[in-house]
Short mmCIF file of C-alpha atoms in Angstrom, two decimals:
data_model
loop_
_atom_site.label_atom_id
_atom_site.label_comp_id
_atom_site.label_asym_id
_atom_site.label_seq_id
_atom_site.Cartn_x
_atom_site.Cartn_y
_atom_site.Cartn_z
CA MET A 1 51.00 30.90 59.69
CA SER A 2 52.28 34.33 60.61
CA LEU A 3 53.13 35.28 64.15
CA PRO A 4 50.57 37.48 65.93
CA ALA A 5 51.50 41.15 66.24
CA PRO A 6 52.93 42.22 69.64
CA VAL A 7 49.88 44.41 70.22
CA ASP A 8 47.62 41.34 69.86
CA LEU A 9 49.75 39.36 72.30
CA GLY A 10 49.62 42.29 74.71
CA LEU A 11 45.83 42.54 74.38
CA ALA A 12 45.40 38.81 74.91
CA ALA A 13 47.60 38.91 78.02
CA LEU A 14 45.67 41.94 79.31
CA VAL A 15 42.27 40.26 78.78
CA LEU A 16 43.40 37.08 80.53
CA GLY A 17 45.03 39.03 83.35
CA LEU A 18 41.95 41.21 83.92
CA ALA A 19 39.65 38.18 83.76
CA GLY A 20 41.76 36.39 86.36
CA TRP A 21 41.83 39.49 88.54
CA VAL A 22 38.04 39.93 88.39
CA ILE A 23 37.55 36.31 89.48
CA THR A 24 40.14 36.28 92.24
CA THR A 25 39.65 39.70 93.82
CA SER A 26 37.47 39.49 96.88
CA ALA A 27 36.19 43.09 97.02
CA THR A 28 32.89 43.37 95.15
CA TYR A 29 33.39 46.97 94.07
CA ARG A 30 36.86 46.37 92.70
CA ALA A 31 35.68 43.28 90.83
CA ALA A 32 32.96 45.39 89.17
CA GLU A 33 35.49 48.04 88.18
CA GLY A 34 37.78 45.34 86.80
CA PHE A 35 34.86 43.97 84.82
CA VAL A 36 34.35 47.36 83.13
CA ALA A 37 38.02 47.55 82.17
CA TYR A 38 37.88 43.94 80.98
CA GLY A 39 34.93 44.78 78.69
CA LEU A 40 36.75 47.75 77.19
CA VAL A 41 39.86 45.68 76.46
CA LEU A 42 37.65 42.97 74.99
CA ALA A 43 36.12 45.62 72.70
CA LEU A 44 39.63 46.42 71.46
CA VAL A 45 40.12 42.71 70.77
CA TRP A 46 36.97 42.71 68.63
CA VAL A 47 38.28 45.74 66.73
CA ARG A 48 41.53 43.86 66.06
CA LEU A 49 39.43 40.96 64.74
CA GLY A 50 37.66 43.33 62.35
CA SER A 51 34.25 43.03 64.09
CA VAL A 52 33.55 46.68 64.80
CA ASP A 53 29.82 45.97 65.27
CA VAL A 54 30.56 43.49 68.04
CA ALA A 55 33.16 45.86 69.52
CA LEU A 56 30.65 48.70 69.76
CA THR A 57 28.09 46.40 71.39
CA GLU A 58 30.65 45.01 73.82
CA ALA A 59 31.84 48.47 74.84
CA ALA A 60 28.33 49.90 75.19
CA LEU A 61 26.33 46.97 76.59
CA GLY A 62 28.87 44.47 77.89
CA SER A 63 31.13 46.95 79.59
CA GLY A 64 29.19 50.19 80.10
CA LEU A 65 25.65 49.13 80.87
CA THR A 66 26.41 45.84 82.63
CA GLY A 67 29.25 47.55 84.48
CA LEU A 68 26.92 50.25 85.74
CA LEU A 69 24.42 47.61 86.90
CA LEU A 70 27.18 45.74 88.74
CA LEU A 71 28.56 48.94 90.31
CA ARG A 72 25.11 50.00 91.54
CA ALA A 73 24.49 46.49 92.85
CA ALA A 74 27.85 46.56 94.65
CA ALA A 75 27.02 49.98 96.10
CA ARG A 76 23.69 48.71 97.48
CA LEU A 77 25.18 45.70 99.21
CA PRO A 78 25.62 46.11 102.97
CA ALA A 79 28.81 47.88 104.01
CA ASP A 80 30.27 44.77 105.63
CA ASP A 81 31.07 43.05 102.40
CA PRO A 82 28.98 39.84 102.31
CA ALA A 83 31.46 38.40 99.86
CA GLU A 84 33.87 38.43 102.79
CA THR A 85 31.61 37.34 105.61
CA THR A 86 29.53 34.66 103.89
CA ARG A 87 32.25 33.25 101.70
CA PRO A 88 31.09 29.84 100.48
CA GLY A 89 32.88 26.82 101.87
CA PRO A 90 35.69 25.03 100.01
CA GLY A 91 33.33 22.31 98.72
CA VAL A 92 31.06 24.80 96.95
CA ARG A 93 34.00 26.64 95.52
CA VAL A 94 35.63 23.48 94.18
CA VAL A 95 32.35 22.42 92.52
CA ALA A 96 31.90 25.91 91.02
CA ALA A 97 35.48 25.90 89.72
CA VAL A 98 35.02 22.44 88.18
CA LEU A 99 31.75 23.44 86.51
CA CYS A 100 33.19 26.69 85.14
CA THR A 101 36.29 24.92 83.87
CA ALA A 102 34.10 22.27 82.21
CA VAL A 103 32.01 24.92 80.42
CA ALA A 104 35.09 26.87 79.31
CA GLY A 105 36.82 23.64 78.24
CA ALA A 106 33.76 22.48 76.28
CA LEU A 107 33.56 25.85 74.52
CA ALA A 108 37.27 25.74 73.71
CA ALA A 109 36.91 22.16 72.40
CA VAL A 110 33.99 23.18 70.17
CA VAL A 111 36.01 26.05 68.72
CA LEU A 112 39.15 23.94 68.25
CA LEU A 113 37.25 21.02 66.69
CA LEU A 114 35.46 23.15 64.08
CA PRO A 115 35.85 21.60 60.61
CA GLU A 116 38.26 23.41 58.31
CA PRO A 117 36.98 25.57 56.66
CA ALA A 118 34.32 26.35 59.26
CA PRO A 119 30.74 26.11 57.97
CA SER A 120 29.68 29.62 57.04
CA LEU A 121 26.68 31.37 55.60
CA ALA A 122 28.75 34.48 54.92
CA PRO A 123 29.01 33.89 51.14
CA ALA A 124 25.23 33.47 50.93
CA VAL A 125 24.76 36.72 52.88
CA ALA A 126 27.22 38.56 50.63
CA ALA A 127 25.47 37.23 47.51
CA ASN A 128 22.00 38.30 48.63
CA LEU A 129 22.79 41.49 50.56
CA SER A 130 21.94 43.75 47.61
CA ALA A 131 18.29 42.60 47.79
CA THR A 132 17.95 44.23 51.23
CA GLY A 133 19.29 47.60 50.11
CA VAL A 134 21.57 47.89 53.16
CA GLY A 135 25.36 47.78 52.87
CA ASN A 136 26.27 46.49 56.34
CA PRO A 137 26.02 42.68 56.31
CA VAL A 138 25.44 42.63 60.08
CA THR A 139 22.37 44.83 59.71
CA GLY A 140 21.25 42.71 56.76
CA VAL A 141 21.44 39.53 58.83
CA LEU A 142 19.83 41.08 61.92
CA LEU A 143 16.88 42.68 60.15
CA ALA A 144 16.34 40.68 56.97
CA PHE A 145 17.82 37.17 56.94
CA ARG A 146 17.41 36.49 60.65
CA ALA A 147 14.82 39.12 61.49
CA VAL A 148 12.87 36.66 63.61
CA ASP A 149 15.80 36.44 66.05
CA THR A 150 15.95 40.21 66.38
CA LEU A 151 12.19 40.34 66.90
CA GLY A 152 12.57 37.78 69.67
CA GLU A 153 15.33 39.86 71.27
CA SER A 154 13.25 43.01 71.23
CA ILE A 155 10.40 41.16 72.96
CA VAL A 156 12.81 39.62 75.48
CA LEU A 157 13.81 43.16 76.51
CA VAL A 158 10.18 44.04 77.23
CA LEU A 159 9.83 40.83 79.25
CA ALA A 160 13.00 41.71 81.18
CA LEU A 161 11.43 45.03 82.12
CA VAL A 162 8.25 43.26 83.23
CA GLY A 163 10.39 40.88 85.29
CA LEU A 164 12.24 43.77 86.93
CA TRP A 165 9.03 45.59 87.78
CA SER A 166 7.63 42.38 89.26
CA LEU A 167 10.25 42.74 91.99
CA ALA A 168 8.52 45.87 93.29
CA PRO A 169 6.74 45.48 96.62
CA ASP A 170 2.97 46.18 96.50
CA ASP A 171 3.12 49.57 98.21
CA ALA A 172 5.79 50.75 95.75
CA TRP A 173 3.68 50.07 92.67
CA GLY A 174 2.90 53.30 90.89
CA GLY A 175 6.00 54.98 92.29
CA ARG A 176 9.10 56.07 90.43
CA PRO A 177 12.19 53.90 89.92
CA GLY A 178 14.61 54.85 92.67
CA PHE A 179 17.75 52.98 91.79
CA LEU A 180 19.56 55.92 90.20
CA ARG A 181 18.62 58.59 92.71
CA GLY A 182 21.36 59.38 95.12
CA PRO A 183 22.10 62.33 97.35
CA ALA A 184 22.15 65.71 95.64
CA ALA A 185 24.52 65.49 92.68
CA ALA A 186 27.68 67.57 92.62
CA SER A 187 27.60 70.57 90.31
CA PRO A 188 30.16 69.20 87.79
CA LEU A 189 27.87 66.24 87.19
CA ARG A 190 24.86 68.53 86.72
CA PHE A 191 26.92 70.57 84.26
CA LEU A 192 27.89 67.44 82.30
CA ALA A 193 24.26 66.30 82.25
CA GLN A 194 23.28 69.65 80.76
CA VAL A 195 26.05 69.85 78.16
CA LEU A 196 26.45 66.28 76.96
CA PRO A 197 22.93 65.03 76.02
CA PRO A 198 22.55 67.06 72.78
CA PHE A 199 25.81 65.57 71.50
CA GLY A 200 24.89 62.11 72.78
CA ILE A 201 21.53 62.23 71.03
CA LEU A 202 23.29 63.27 67.82
CA VAL A 203 25.77 60.39 68.18
CA GLY A 204 22.91 57.94 68.83
CA ILE A 205 21.03 59.01 65.71
CA HIS A 206 24.29 58.96 63.74
CA LEU A 207 24.99 55.37 64.88
CA LEU A 208 21.49 54.32 63.82
CA TRP A 209 21.76 56.04 60.44
CA ILE A 210 25.20 54.75 59.45
CA GLY A 211 24.22 51.29 60.76
CA ALA A 212 22.61 50.61 57.39
CA ASP A 213 25.95 50.68 55.60
CA HIS A 214 28.67 50.75 58.27
CA PRO A 215 29.21 49.35 61.76
CA GLY A 216 26.55 50.73 64.06
CA GLY A 217 22.84 50.25 64.44
CA LYS A 218 19.89 50.49 66.76
CA PHE A 219 21.34 48.70 69.77
CA GLN A 220 24.49 50.81 69.84
CA GLY A 221 22.52 53.99 69.18
CA ALA A 222 19.96 53.07 71.81
CA THR A 223 22.67 52.47 74.38
CA VAL A 224 24.07 55.95 73.81
CA LEU A 225 20.58 57.47 74.10
CA ALA A 226 19.92 55.46 77.27
CA ALA A 227 23.28 56.60 78.67
CA MET A 228 22.28 60.24 78.13
CA TRP A 229 18.95 59.68 79.85
CA VAL A 230 20.62 57.87 82.75
CA LEU A 231 23.13 60.73 83.06
CA VAL A 232 20.26 63.22 83.36
CA LEU A 233 18.57 60.98 85.96
CA VAL A 234 21.74 60.45 88.00
CA ALA A 235 22.43 64.19 88.00
CA GLY A 236 18.90 64.72 89.33
CA LEU A 237 17.86 67.06 86.52
CA ARG A 238 14.79 64.92 85.81
CA GLN A 239 12.78 62.33 87.70
CA PRO A 240 12.29 58.92 86.13
CA PRO A 241 8.65 58.48 85.02
CA ARG A 242 6.21 56.57 87.21
CA VAL A 243 5.91 52.94 86.19
CA THR A 244 2.20 53.54 85.55
CA SER A 245 2.96 56.24 82.98
CA ARG A 246 1.17 55.19 79.80
CA PRO A 247 3.28 57.22 77.31
CA MET A 248 6.44 55.65 78.68
CA ARG A 249 4.99 52.13 78.59
CA GLY A 250 3.76 52.77 75.06
CA LEU A 251 7.23 53.85 74.00
CA ALA A 252 8.73 50.71 75.55
CA VAL A 253 6.59 48.37 73.40
CA PHE A 254 6.44 50.67 70.34
CA GLY A 255 9.44 49.09 68.58
CA SER A 256 8.25 45.51 68.98
CA LEU A 257 4.75 46.51 67.79
CA VAL A 258 6.14 48.22 64.67
CA PHE A 259 8.34 45.18 64.02
CA VAL A 260 5.43 42.74 64.39
CA GLY A 261 3.19 45.04 62.35
CA ILE A 262 5.58 45.29 59.41
CA GLY A 263 6.37 41.58 59.69
CA THR A 264 2.68 40.66 59.63
CA ALA A 265 2.04 42.97 56.69
CA GLY A 266 4.82 41.06 54.91
CA ALA A 267 2.72 37.90 55.16
CA TRP A 268 0.25 39.48 52.71
CA LEU A 269 2.46 41.78 50.69
CA ALA A 270 5.56 39.65 50.30
CA GLY A 271 4.34 36.13 50.93
CA ALA A 272 5.93 35.39 54.31
CA PHE A 273 5.96 36.67 57.89
CA LEU A 274 8.81 39.20 58.25
CA ALA A 275 9.41 39.27 54.48
CA TYR A 276 9.78 42.70 52.89
CA PRO A 277 8.15 43.67 49.57
CA GLU A 278 10.57 44.08 46.65
CA GLY A 279 12.29 47.46 46.65
CA LEU A 280 10.89 48.52 50.03
CA ALA A 281 13.33 46.51 52.13
CA LYS A 282 15.66 49.37 53.07
CA PRO A 283 12.99 51.94 54.10
CA LEU A 284 11.17 49.25 56.09
CA ILE A 285 14.40 48.13 57.79
CA LEU A 286 15.21 51.73 58.71
CA SER A 287 11.68 52.26 60.08
CA ILE A 288 11.98 49.16 62.25
CA GLU A 289 15.44 50.20 63.42
CA THR A 290 14.27 53.69 64.33
CA ALA A 291 11.24 52.43 66.27
CA LEU A 292 13.32 49.76 67.97
CA MET A 293 16.02 52.25 68.92
CA LEU A 294 13.52 54.42 70.79
CA SER A 295 12.05 51.43 72.59
CA VAL A 296 15.39 49.83 73.41
CA ALA A 297 16.69 53.16 74.75
CA VAL A 298 13.64 53.56 77.02
CA ILE A 299 13.85 49.94 78.20
CA LEU A 300 17.59 50.06 78.88
CA GLY A 301 17.13 53.29 80.84
CA LEU A 302 14.27 51.82 82.84
CA LEU A 303 16.22 48.61 83.51
CA LEU A 304 19.04 50.73 84.94
CA ALA A 305 16.59 52.88 86.87
CA GLY A 306 15.44 49.77 88.73
CA PRO A 307 12.12 48.74 90.26
CA PRO A 308 9.70 51.42 91.51
CA GLU A 309 9.98 52.64 95.09
CA PRO A 310 7.30 54.12 97.34
CA ASP A 311 6.88 57.87 97.03
CA ASP A 312 7.90 58.71 100.60
CA ALA A 313 11.34 57.19 99.92
CA ALA A 314 11.60 59.02 96.65
CA GLY A 315 12.90 62.28 97.99
CA VAL A 316 11.90 65.67 96.70
CA ARG A 317 9.87 65.85 93.54
CA SER A 318 10.95 68.42 91.03
CA MET B 1 60.74 67.39 51.27
CA SER B 2 57.33 67.02 49.73
CA ALA B 3 54.13 68.02 51.54
CA VAL B 4 53.29 64.36 52.17
CA GLU B 5 56.65 63.73 53.82
CA ILE B 6 56.35 66.82 55.98
CA SER B 7 52.88 65.80 57.17
CA THR B 8 54.12 62.26 57.88
CA VAL B 9 57.04 63.56 59.93
CA PHE B 10 54.64 65.87 61.79
CA THR B 11 52.29 62.96 62.52
CA VAL B 12 55.07 60.73 63.82
CA PHE B 13 56.43 63.54 65.98
CA ALA B 14 53.08 64.61 67.47
CA VAL B 15 51.81 61.07 68.08
CA SER B 16 55.11 60.09 69.71
CA LEU B 17 55.00 63.16 71.94
CA GLY B 18 51.36 62.36 72.82
CA SER B 19 52.30 58.77 73.68
CA LEU B 20 55.05 60.13 75.91
CA PHE B 21 52.44 62.12 77.85
CA PHE B 22 50.33 58.99 78.25
CA LEU B 23 53.38 57.08 79.48
CA ALA B 24 54.22 59.85 81.94
CA GLY B 25 50.57 60.05 83.04
CA THR B 26 50.44 56.30 83.65
CA LEU B 27 53.69 56.45 85.58
CA GLY B 28 52.26 59.30 87.66
CA LEU B 29 49.05 57.36 88.28
CA LEU B 30 51.07 54.45 89.60
CA ARG B 31 53.76 56.30 91.52
CA LEU B 32 52.39 59.59 92.87
CA PRO B 33 51.59 59.61 96.57
CA ASP B 34 47.95 60.78 96.90
CA THR B 35 44.71 60.87 94.98
CA LEU B 36 44.79 64.52 93.98
CA THR B 37 48.26 64.34 92.44
CA ARG B 38 47.35 61.09 90.72
CA LEU B 39 44.27 62.82 89.28
CA HIS B 40 46.52 65.61 88.07
CA ALA B 41 48.79 63.13 86.25
CA LEU B 42 45.82 61.34 84.74
CA THR B 43 44.08 64.44 83.38
CA LYS B 44 47.34 65.78 81.96
CA ALA B 45 47.74 62.53 80.01
CA ASP B 46 44.17 62.77 78.72
CA ASN B 47 44.20 66.45 77.84
CA LEU B 48 47.67 66.87 76.34
CA GLY B 49 48.48 63.33 75.26
CA LEU B 50 45.18 62.76 73.48
CA GLY B 51 45.28 66.32 72.10
CA LEU B 52 48.72 65.75 70.58
CA ILE B 53 47.71 62.38 69.13
CA VAL B 54 44.59 63.94 67.58
CA LEU B 55 46.68 66.85 66.27
CA GLY B 56 49.14 64.41 64.75
CA LEU B 57 46.41 62.34 63.08
CA LEU B 58 44.65 65.34 61.52
CA PRO B 59 46.97 65.56 58.45
CA GLN B 60 46.33 61.87 57.75
CA VAL B 61 42.57 62.41 57.39
CA SER B 62 41.38 63.84 54.10
CA SER B 63 37.71 64.53 54.79
CA PRO B 64 36.45 67.49 56.87
CA LEU B 65 34.01 65.09 58.58
CA GLY B 66 37.01 63.06 59.71
CA TRP B 67 38.60 66.18 61.20
CA ILE B 68 35.42 67.06 63.03
CA GLY B 69 35.19 63.50 64.34
CA LEU B 70 38.75 63.47 65.64
CA ILE B 71 38.43 66.89 67.29
CA ALA B 72 35.07 65.89 68.78
CA VAL B 73 36.70 62.82 70.34
CA TRP B 74 39.28 65.06 71.98
CA LEU B 75 36.72 67.63 73.18
CA LEU B 76 34.48 64.88 74.63
CA ALA B 77 37.47 63.34 76.41
CA LEU B 78 38.32 66.79 77.79
CA LEU B 79 34.77 67.26 79.06
CA ALA B 80 34.62 63.79 80.58
CA GLY B 81 38.09 64.09 82.10
CA ALA B 82 37.39 67.49 83.63
CA THR B 83 34.06 66.32 85.06
CA VAL B 84 35.37 63.06 86.49
CA GLY B 85 38.39 64.87 87.92
CA GLN B 86 36.15 67.38 89.68
CA LEU B 87 33.84 64.62 90.94
CA LEU B 88 36.66 62.51 92.34
CA ALA B 89 38.33 65.52 93.92
CA GLY B 90 34.94 66.58 95.33
CA ALA B 91 34.47 63.15 96.85
CA LEU B 92 37.73 63.67 98.75
CA ARG B 93 36.53 66.98 100.17
CA PRO B 94 35.62 66.76 103.87
CA SER B 95 31.85 66.74 104.33
CA ASP B 96 31.87 69.91 106.47
CA GLY B 97 32.49 71.94 103.35
CA THR B 98 36.05 73.10 104.03
CA PRO B 99 38.29 72.79 100.99
CA PRO B 100 40.84 69.97 101.02
CA ASP B 101 44.50 70.76 101.53
CA ARG B 102 45.38 70.45 97.88
CA GLY B 103 43.71 70.66 94.53
CA GLY B 104 40.87 72.99 95.50
CA GLY B 105 40.06 76.04 93.46
CA SER B 106 38.54 76.36 90.05
CA ALA B 107 41.11 74.65 87.85
#
């Protein structure tokens, strides 16, 4: 067994250090910032492990999107940090520490006790990948061999949006999401929100397109698109749509509908739900990915934009 | 020296110089006394350090698409760095609209 490279040791130490810092720091805002840095370092770890797909997802969703949610949540907490004032008692903290250690220990035990060689379906995927027409095994697994999982995920996202909107008080229903609207944005931010989106949209489409054969795909592309939309919203160049807007709701469920539609058609044309007819696998996979990217981008943006707020709190309409 | 050797030497030199800027920028971020000077150190590392590293890597990439990608990374980092620098410096500005003591102006 060869020794790990110094850069890997450094990355491992950095991940552990950041993780420890995020847990132990008492200031909510700083913990959220540490979490973002932690996600970015973790993405580098995935790159070192050769999993560029996972790295892209971790950087975009795990670090960027989740980090933004945490930062906004931290910003909305009362100024007198509740993490300081209502710190749980020692009993609760000991129980939480024991539970967390047990979960982490169980996970570590599972990984360490894996049989050697670990059971793997990778050879089967490699042998059958050519039937799907795509060159990236991750895309092949997500949209052909385990398409039902991906379908479930796309529906879960819609349900998450429904859950978020359910948090709206009655008088806010029909309003616009207000989570991303702050005081008037500074002019550099408005400038960035005017310059960056064309490039971001290009990068998003590029990620989707190369996802068929290289690391990338709809989720990574959708995150970039959602980031551009959120940037425009934060800069105040556009208002988020009202939650009652039918075109926007249609776009949010469009991807899942296309997925279910193509999957159902497969029951007749190819003999099984979510099966693709011979020779049409790649165009169908790309169609599903494109539709899903649009929907995922809209849903991610709306999740970040938060529940609707009453119009009088919404500030000036453009 | 052959063309390959010259380009390799150029890459090593430019990437090393770029890393030096990152090192100096990090040192500045940790050691400089106030936010505006720390911002200055940070953006210098991003602009020059990343620029030199990209410049050094260009001869190692054979496809024009690769060149465009590398240069786009640098330009996007420039745009992001300049914007974030302005935003952070703007957040330091007193709310009555008077410019802060240092770092104002249109740089």
